[in-house]
Amino acid sequence: MSRHFISVEALKRQFPGTEKAVFEDLWFSVEKGEFVCIIGHSGCGKTTVLNILAGLDRPSEGAIIFDGKAVEGPSLDRAVVFQGHALMPWMSVLDNVLFAVQSRWPSWSRAEATEHARKYIAMVGLAGAEKKRPAQLSGGMKQRVGIARALSIEPKTLLMDEPFSALDALTRGTLQDEVLRLRAATSLTVFMITHDVDEAILLADRIVLMTNGPGARIAEILVNTLPKERTRETLHQQADYYPIRNHLLDFLVRRSKDFAPPPGWDARRPPHVYAGPEKTGPAPAAVIGAATTPAPRSRPFAAAAS
Ligand SMILES: Nc1ncnc2c1ncn2[C@@H]1O[C@H](COP(=O)(O)OP(=O)(O)O)[C@@H](O)[C@H]1O
Ligand SMILES: [Mg+2]
């Protein structure tokens, strides 16, 4: 049985009729209560990883172990917030959320389920909009409904695929704050795809860096050393903010393209790296607790290799 809450093991996905795998030999894990972001260029296979984790797609090789069991199909324990909001357009906000609540707790009375759904609609700031249909909502509001629907089934994990990428910067910022607040209130485990570097720094405990495909790999995992109590307003004042940001940008701009595994690199155990001058930092408790041998702690490859 896996020791991690989510364990991605030797994952490979090759679509029929294609010559090369989108990704192969992916290994990483997520601990209970962690917020993990994965970043990588468009097309490297992030959505495919998330779909496999959601149980909506199957790997060609390898497996994902979730809470001790291999993922074999969708489960209400793993709620997904899609890139597009994926609401049912003919249903009101309330009915969209209610539909999820009723599939989770079919024995509940309509009144009970409605009260529960309303609680989550209010939690995402949409009280009063229950009767509106998706077409009457702004992009940000639709995405809020998607989040309310996902949270309403009280999943063990929230899986989010670039949930805010279609929104304007202001709305995106507001929703990021909401996610921070909701997470503090629920201590949910979250796995989120983003290609917004600042979003990853604001939200994530660890950031998984995926190389370009085909044959994409996990190059390394960046530990976010910023204090947990972060706000968008003060983020850039933190000493580690720019080193972390530069490290991520350097990866996306330069190293993700022609990733050449450095000596000692092991796909089964992508190194945990710390940005910042000479920083080796404390390994997060989750990493220490989970690894059989101490988690590799190194400076970024660029520095470590020289
Ligand atoms: N059902 C599919 N059939 C064939 N190719 C697919 C399918 N789904 C995704 N792909 C291909 O797999 C690659 C990775 O896609 P995706 O996981 O969506 O990447 P990302 O989310 O990182 O942008 C892309 O080249 C895409 O065209
Ligand atoms: Mg995608």
mmCIF file of N, CA and C in Angstrom, residues 35 81-84 139-140 143-144 147 158 160-180 182 192-196 199 202-203:
data_model
loop_
_atom_site.group_PDB
_atom_site.id
_atom_site.type_symbol
_atom_site.label_atom_id
_atom_site.label_comp_id
_atom_site.label_asym_id
_atom_site.label_seq_id
_atom_site.Cartn_x
_atom_site.Cartn_y
_atom_site.Cartn_z
ATOM 1 N N PHE A 35 -1.199 21.334 -1.059
ATOM 2 C CA PHE A 35 -1.638 22.009 -2.286
ATOM 3 C C PHE A 35 -0.480 21.900 -3.265
ATOM 4 N N VAL A 81 -12.559 20.562 -11.004
ATOM 5 C CA VAL A 81 -12.979 21.867 -11.520
ATOM 6 C C VAL A 81 -12.291 22.008 -12.877
ATOM 7 N N PHE A 82 -13.097 22.029 -13.930
ATOM 8 C CA PHE A 82 -12.543 22.009 -15.281
ATOM 9 C C PHE A 82 -12.121 23.397 -15.741
ATOM 10 N N GLN A 83 -11.336 23.375 -16.814
ATOM 11 C CA GLN A 83 -10.823 24.605 -17.405
ATOM 12 C C GLN A 83 -11.994 25.477 -17.884
ATOM 13 N N GLY A 84 -12.889 24.891 -18.625
ATOM 14 C CA GLY A 84 -14.174 25.541 -18.923
ATOM 15 C C GLY A 84 -15.063 25.162 -17.749
ATOM 16 N N GLY A 139 -17.988 35.086 -16.413
ATOM 17 C CA GLY A 139 -17.039 33.967 -16.403
ATOM 18 C C GLY A 139 -16.600 33.599 -14.992
ATOM 19 N N GLY A 140 -16.313 34.633 -14.203
ATOM 20 C CA GLY A 140 -15.868 34.397 -12.824
ATOM 21 C C GLY A 140 -16.952 33.722 -11.998
ATOM 22 N N GLN A 143 -17.239 30.065 -12.882
ATOM 23 C CA GLN A 143 -16.170 29.267 -12.297
ATOM 24 C C GLN A 143 -16.424 29.067 -10.799
ATOM 25 N N ARG A 144 -17.024 30.082 -10.151
ATOM 26 C CA ARG A 144 -17.397 29.933 -8.742
ATOM 27 C C ARG A 144 -18.419 28.825 -8.548
ATOM 28 N N ILE A 147 -16.673 25.624 -8.635
ATOM 29 C CA ILE A 147 -15.969 25.353 -7.373
ATOM 30 C C ILE A 147 -16.973 24.941 -6.287
ATOM 31 N N LEU A 158 -9.499 18.009 -4.358
ATOM 32 C CA LEU A 158 -9.998 18.886 -5.406
ATOM 33 C C LEU A 158 -8.957 18.885 -6.525
ATOM 34 N N MET A 160 -7.976 20.631 -10.035
ATOM 35 C CA MET A 160 -8.334 21.818 -10.809
ATOM 36 C C MET A 160 -7.433 21.971 -12.027
ATOM 37 N N ASP A 161 -8.076 22.099 -13.174
ATOM 38 C CA ASP A 161 -7.333 22.219 -14.428
ATOM 39 C C ASP A 161 -7.404 23.666 -14.925
ATOM 40 N N GLU A 162 -6.378 24.421 -14.656
ATOM 41 C CA GLU A 162 -6.322 25.831 -15.054
ATOM 42 C C GLU A 162 -7.679 26.509 -14.864
ATOM 43 N N PRO A 163 -8.182 26.482 -13.638
ATOM 44 C CA PRO A 163 -9.568 26.924 -13.433
ATOM 45 C C PRO A 163 -9.789 28.406 -13.712
ATOM 46 N N PHE A 164 -8.728 29.190 -13.659
ATOM 47 C CA PHE A 164 -8.928 30.641 -13.791
ATOM 48 C C PHE A 164 -8.326 31.205 -15.061
ATOM 49 N N SER A 165 -7.857 30.326 -15.961
ATOM 50 C CA SER A 165 -7.073 30.824 -17.099
ATOM 51 C C SER A 165 -7.917 31.656 -18.068
ATOM 52 N N ALA A 166 -9.225 31.431 -18.082
ATOM 53 C CA ALA A 166 -10.041 32.178 -19.043
ATOM 54 C C ALA A 166 -10.552 33.493 -18.459
ATOM 55 N N LEU A 167 -10.147 33.814 -17.241
ATOM 56 C CA LEU A 167 -10.708 34.992 -16.573
ATOM 57 C C LEU A 167 -9.780 36.193 -16.668
ATOM 58 N N ASP A 168 -10.358 37.384 -16.561
ATOM 59 C CA ASP A 168 -9.522 38.586 -16.540
ATOM 60 C C ASP A 168 -8.722 38.618 -15.234
ATOM 61 N N ALA A 169 -7.648 39.403 -15.234
ATOM 62 C CA ALA A 169 -6.699 39.381 -14.127
ATOM 63 C C ALA A 169 -7.347 39.706 -12.776
ATOM 64 N N LEU A 170 -8.257 40.647 -12.794
ATOM 65 C CA LEU A 170 -8.886 41.078 -11.540
ATOM 66 C C LEU A 170 -9.733 39.956 -10.936
ATOM 67 N N THR A 171 -10.545 39.339 -11.795
ATOM 68 C CA THR A 171 -11.400 38.237 -11.337
ATOM 69 C C THR A 171 -10.548 37.055 -10.909
ATOM 70 N N ARG A 172 -9.490 36.814 -11.666
ATOM 71 C CA ARG A 172 -8.604 35.702 -11.340
ATOM 72 C C ARG A 172 -8.020 35.883 -9.943
ATOM 73 N N GLY A 173 -7.576 37.113 -9.671
ATOM 74 C CA GLY A 173 -7.007 37.415 -8.355
ATOM 75 C C GLY A 173 -8.018 37.190 -7.239
ATOM 76 N N THR A 174 -9.230 37.647 -7.462
ATOM 77 C CA THR A 174 -10.264 37.480 -6.440
ATOM 78 C C THR A 174 -10.529 36.001 -6.178
ATOM 79 N N LEU A 175 -10.584 35.228 -7.252
ATOM 80 C CA LEU A 175 -10.864 33.799 -7.080
ATOM 81 C C LEU A 175 -9.689 33.061 -6.439
ATOM 82 N N GLN A 176 -8.474 33.515 -6.745
ATOM 83 C CA GLN A 176 -7.312 32.906 -6.071
ATOM 84 C C GLN A 176 -7.412 33.142 -4.569
ATOM 85 N N ASP A 177 -7.804 34.357 -4.189
ATOM 86 C CA ASP A 177 -7.980 34.657 -2.763
ATOM 87 C C ASP A 177 -9.046 33.747 -2.149
ATOM 88 N N GLU A 178 -10.116 33.534 -2.920
ATOM 89 C CA GLU A 178 -11.197 32.659 -2.426
ATOM 90 C C GLU A 178 -10.668 31.251 -2.188
ATOM 91 N N VAL A 179 -9.875 30.775 -3.144
ATOM 92 C CA VAL A 179 -9.341 29.420 -3.014
ATOM 93 C C VAL A 179 -8.448 29.327 -1.770
ATOM 94 N N LEU A 180 -7.635 30.359 -1.543
ATOM 95 C CA LEU A 180 -6.789 30.374 -0.341
ATOM 96 C C LEU A 180 -7.661 30.297 0.915
ATOM 97 N N LEU A 182 -10.855 29.269 1.192
ATOM 98 C CA LEU A 182 -11.582 28.005 1.295
ATOM 99 C C LEU A 182 -10.670 26.885 1.771
ATOM 100 N N MET A 192 -3.524 21.029 -8.672
ATOM 101 C CA MET A 192 -3.970 22.046 -9.624
ATOM 102 C C MET A 192 -2.964 22.250 -10.758
ATOM 103 N N ILE A 193 -3.497 22.355 -11.965
ATOM 104 C CA ILE A 193 -2.671 22.677 -13.126
ATOM 105 C C ILE A 193 -2.728 24.175 -13.342
ATOM 106 N N THR A 194 -1.600 24.748 -13.608
ATOM 107 C CA THR A 194 -1.618 26.155 -13.984
ATOM 108 C C THR A 194 -0.423 26.420 -14.898
ATOM 109 N N HIS A 195 -0.504 27.435 -15.742
ATOM 110 C CA HIS A 195 0.768 27.866 -16.327
ATOM 111 C C HIS A 195 1.069 29.292 -15.929
ATOM 112 N N ASP A 196 0.355 29.746 -14.899
ATOM 113 C CA ASP A 196 0.594 31.067 -14.332
ATOM 114 C C ASP A 196 1.536 30.913 -13.135
ATOM 115 N N GLU A 199 0.470 32.409 -9.859
ATOM 116 C CA GLU A 199 -0.627 31.646 -9.247
ATOM 117 C C GLU A 199 -0.061 30.450 -8.474
ATOM 118 N N LEU A 202 1.601 31.647 -5.309
ATOM 119 C CA LEU A 202 0.626 32.073 -4.301
ATOM 120 C C LEU A 202 -0.040 30.879 -3.621
ATOM 121 N N LEU A 203 -0.368 29.857 -4.413
ATOM 122 C CA LEU A 203 -1.232 28.806 -3.879
ATOM 123 C C LEU A 203 -0.502 27.547 -3.400
#
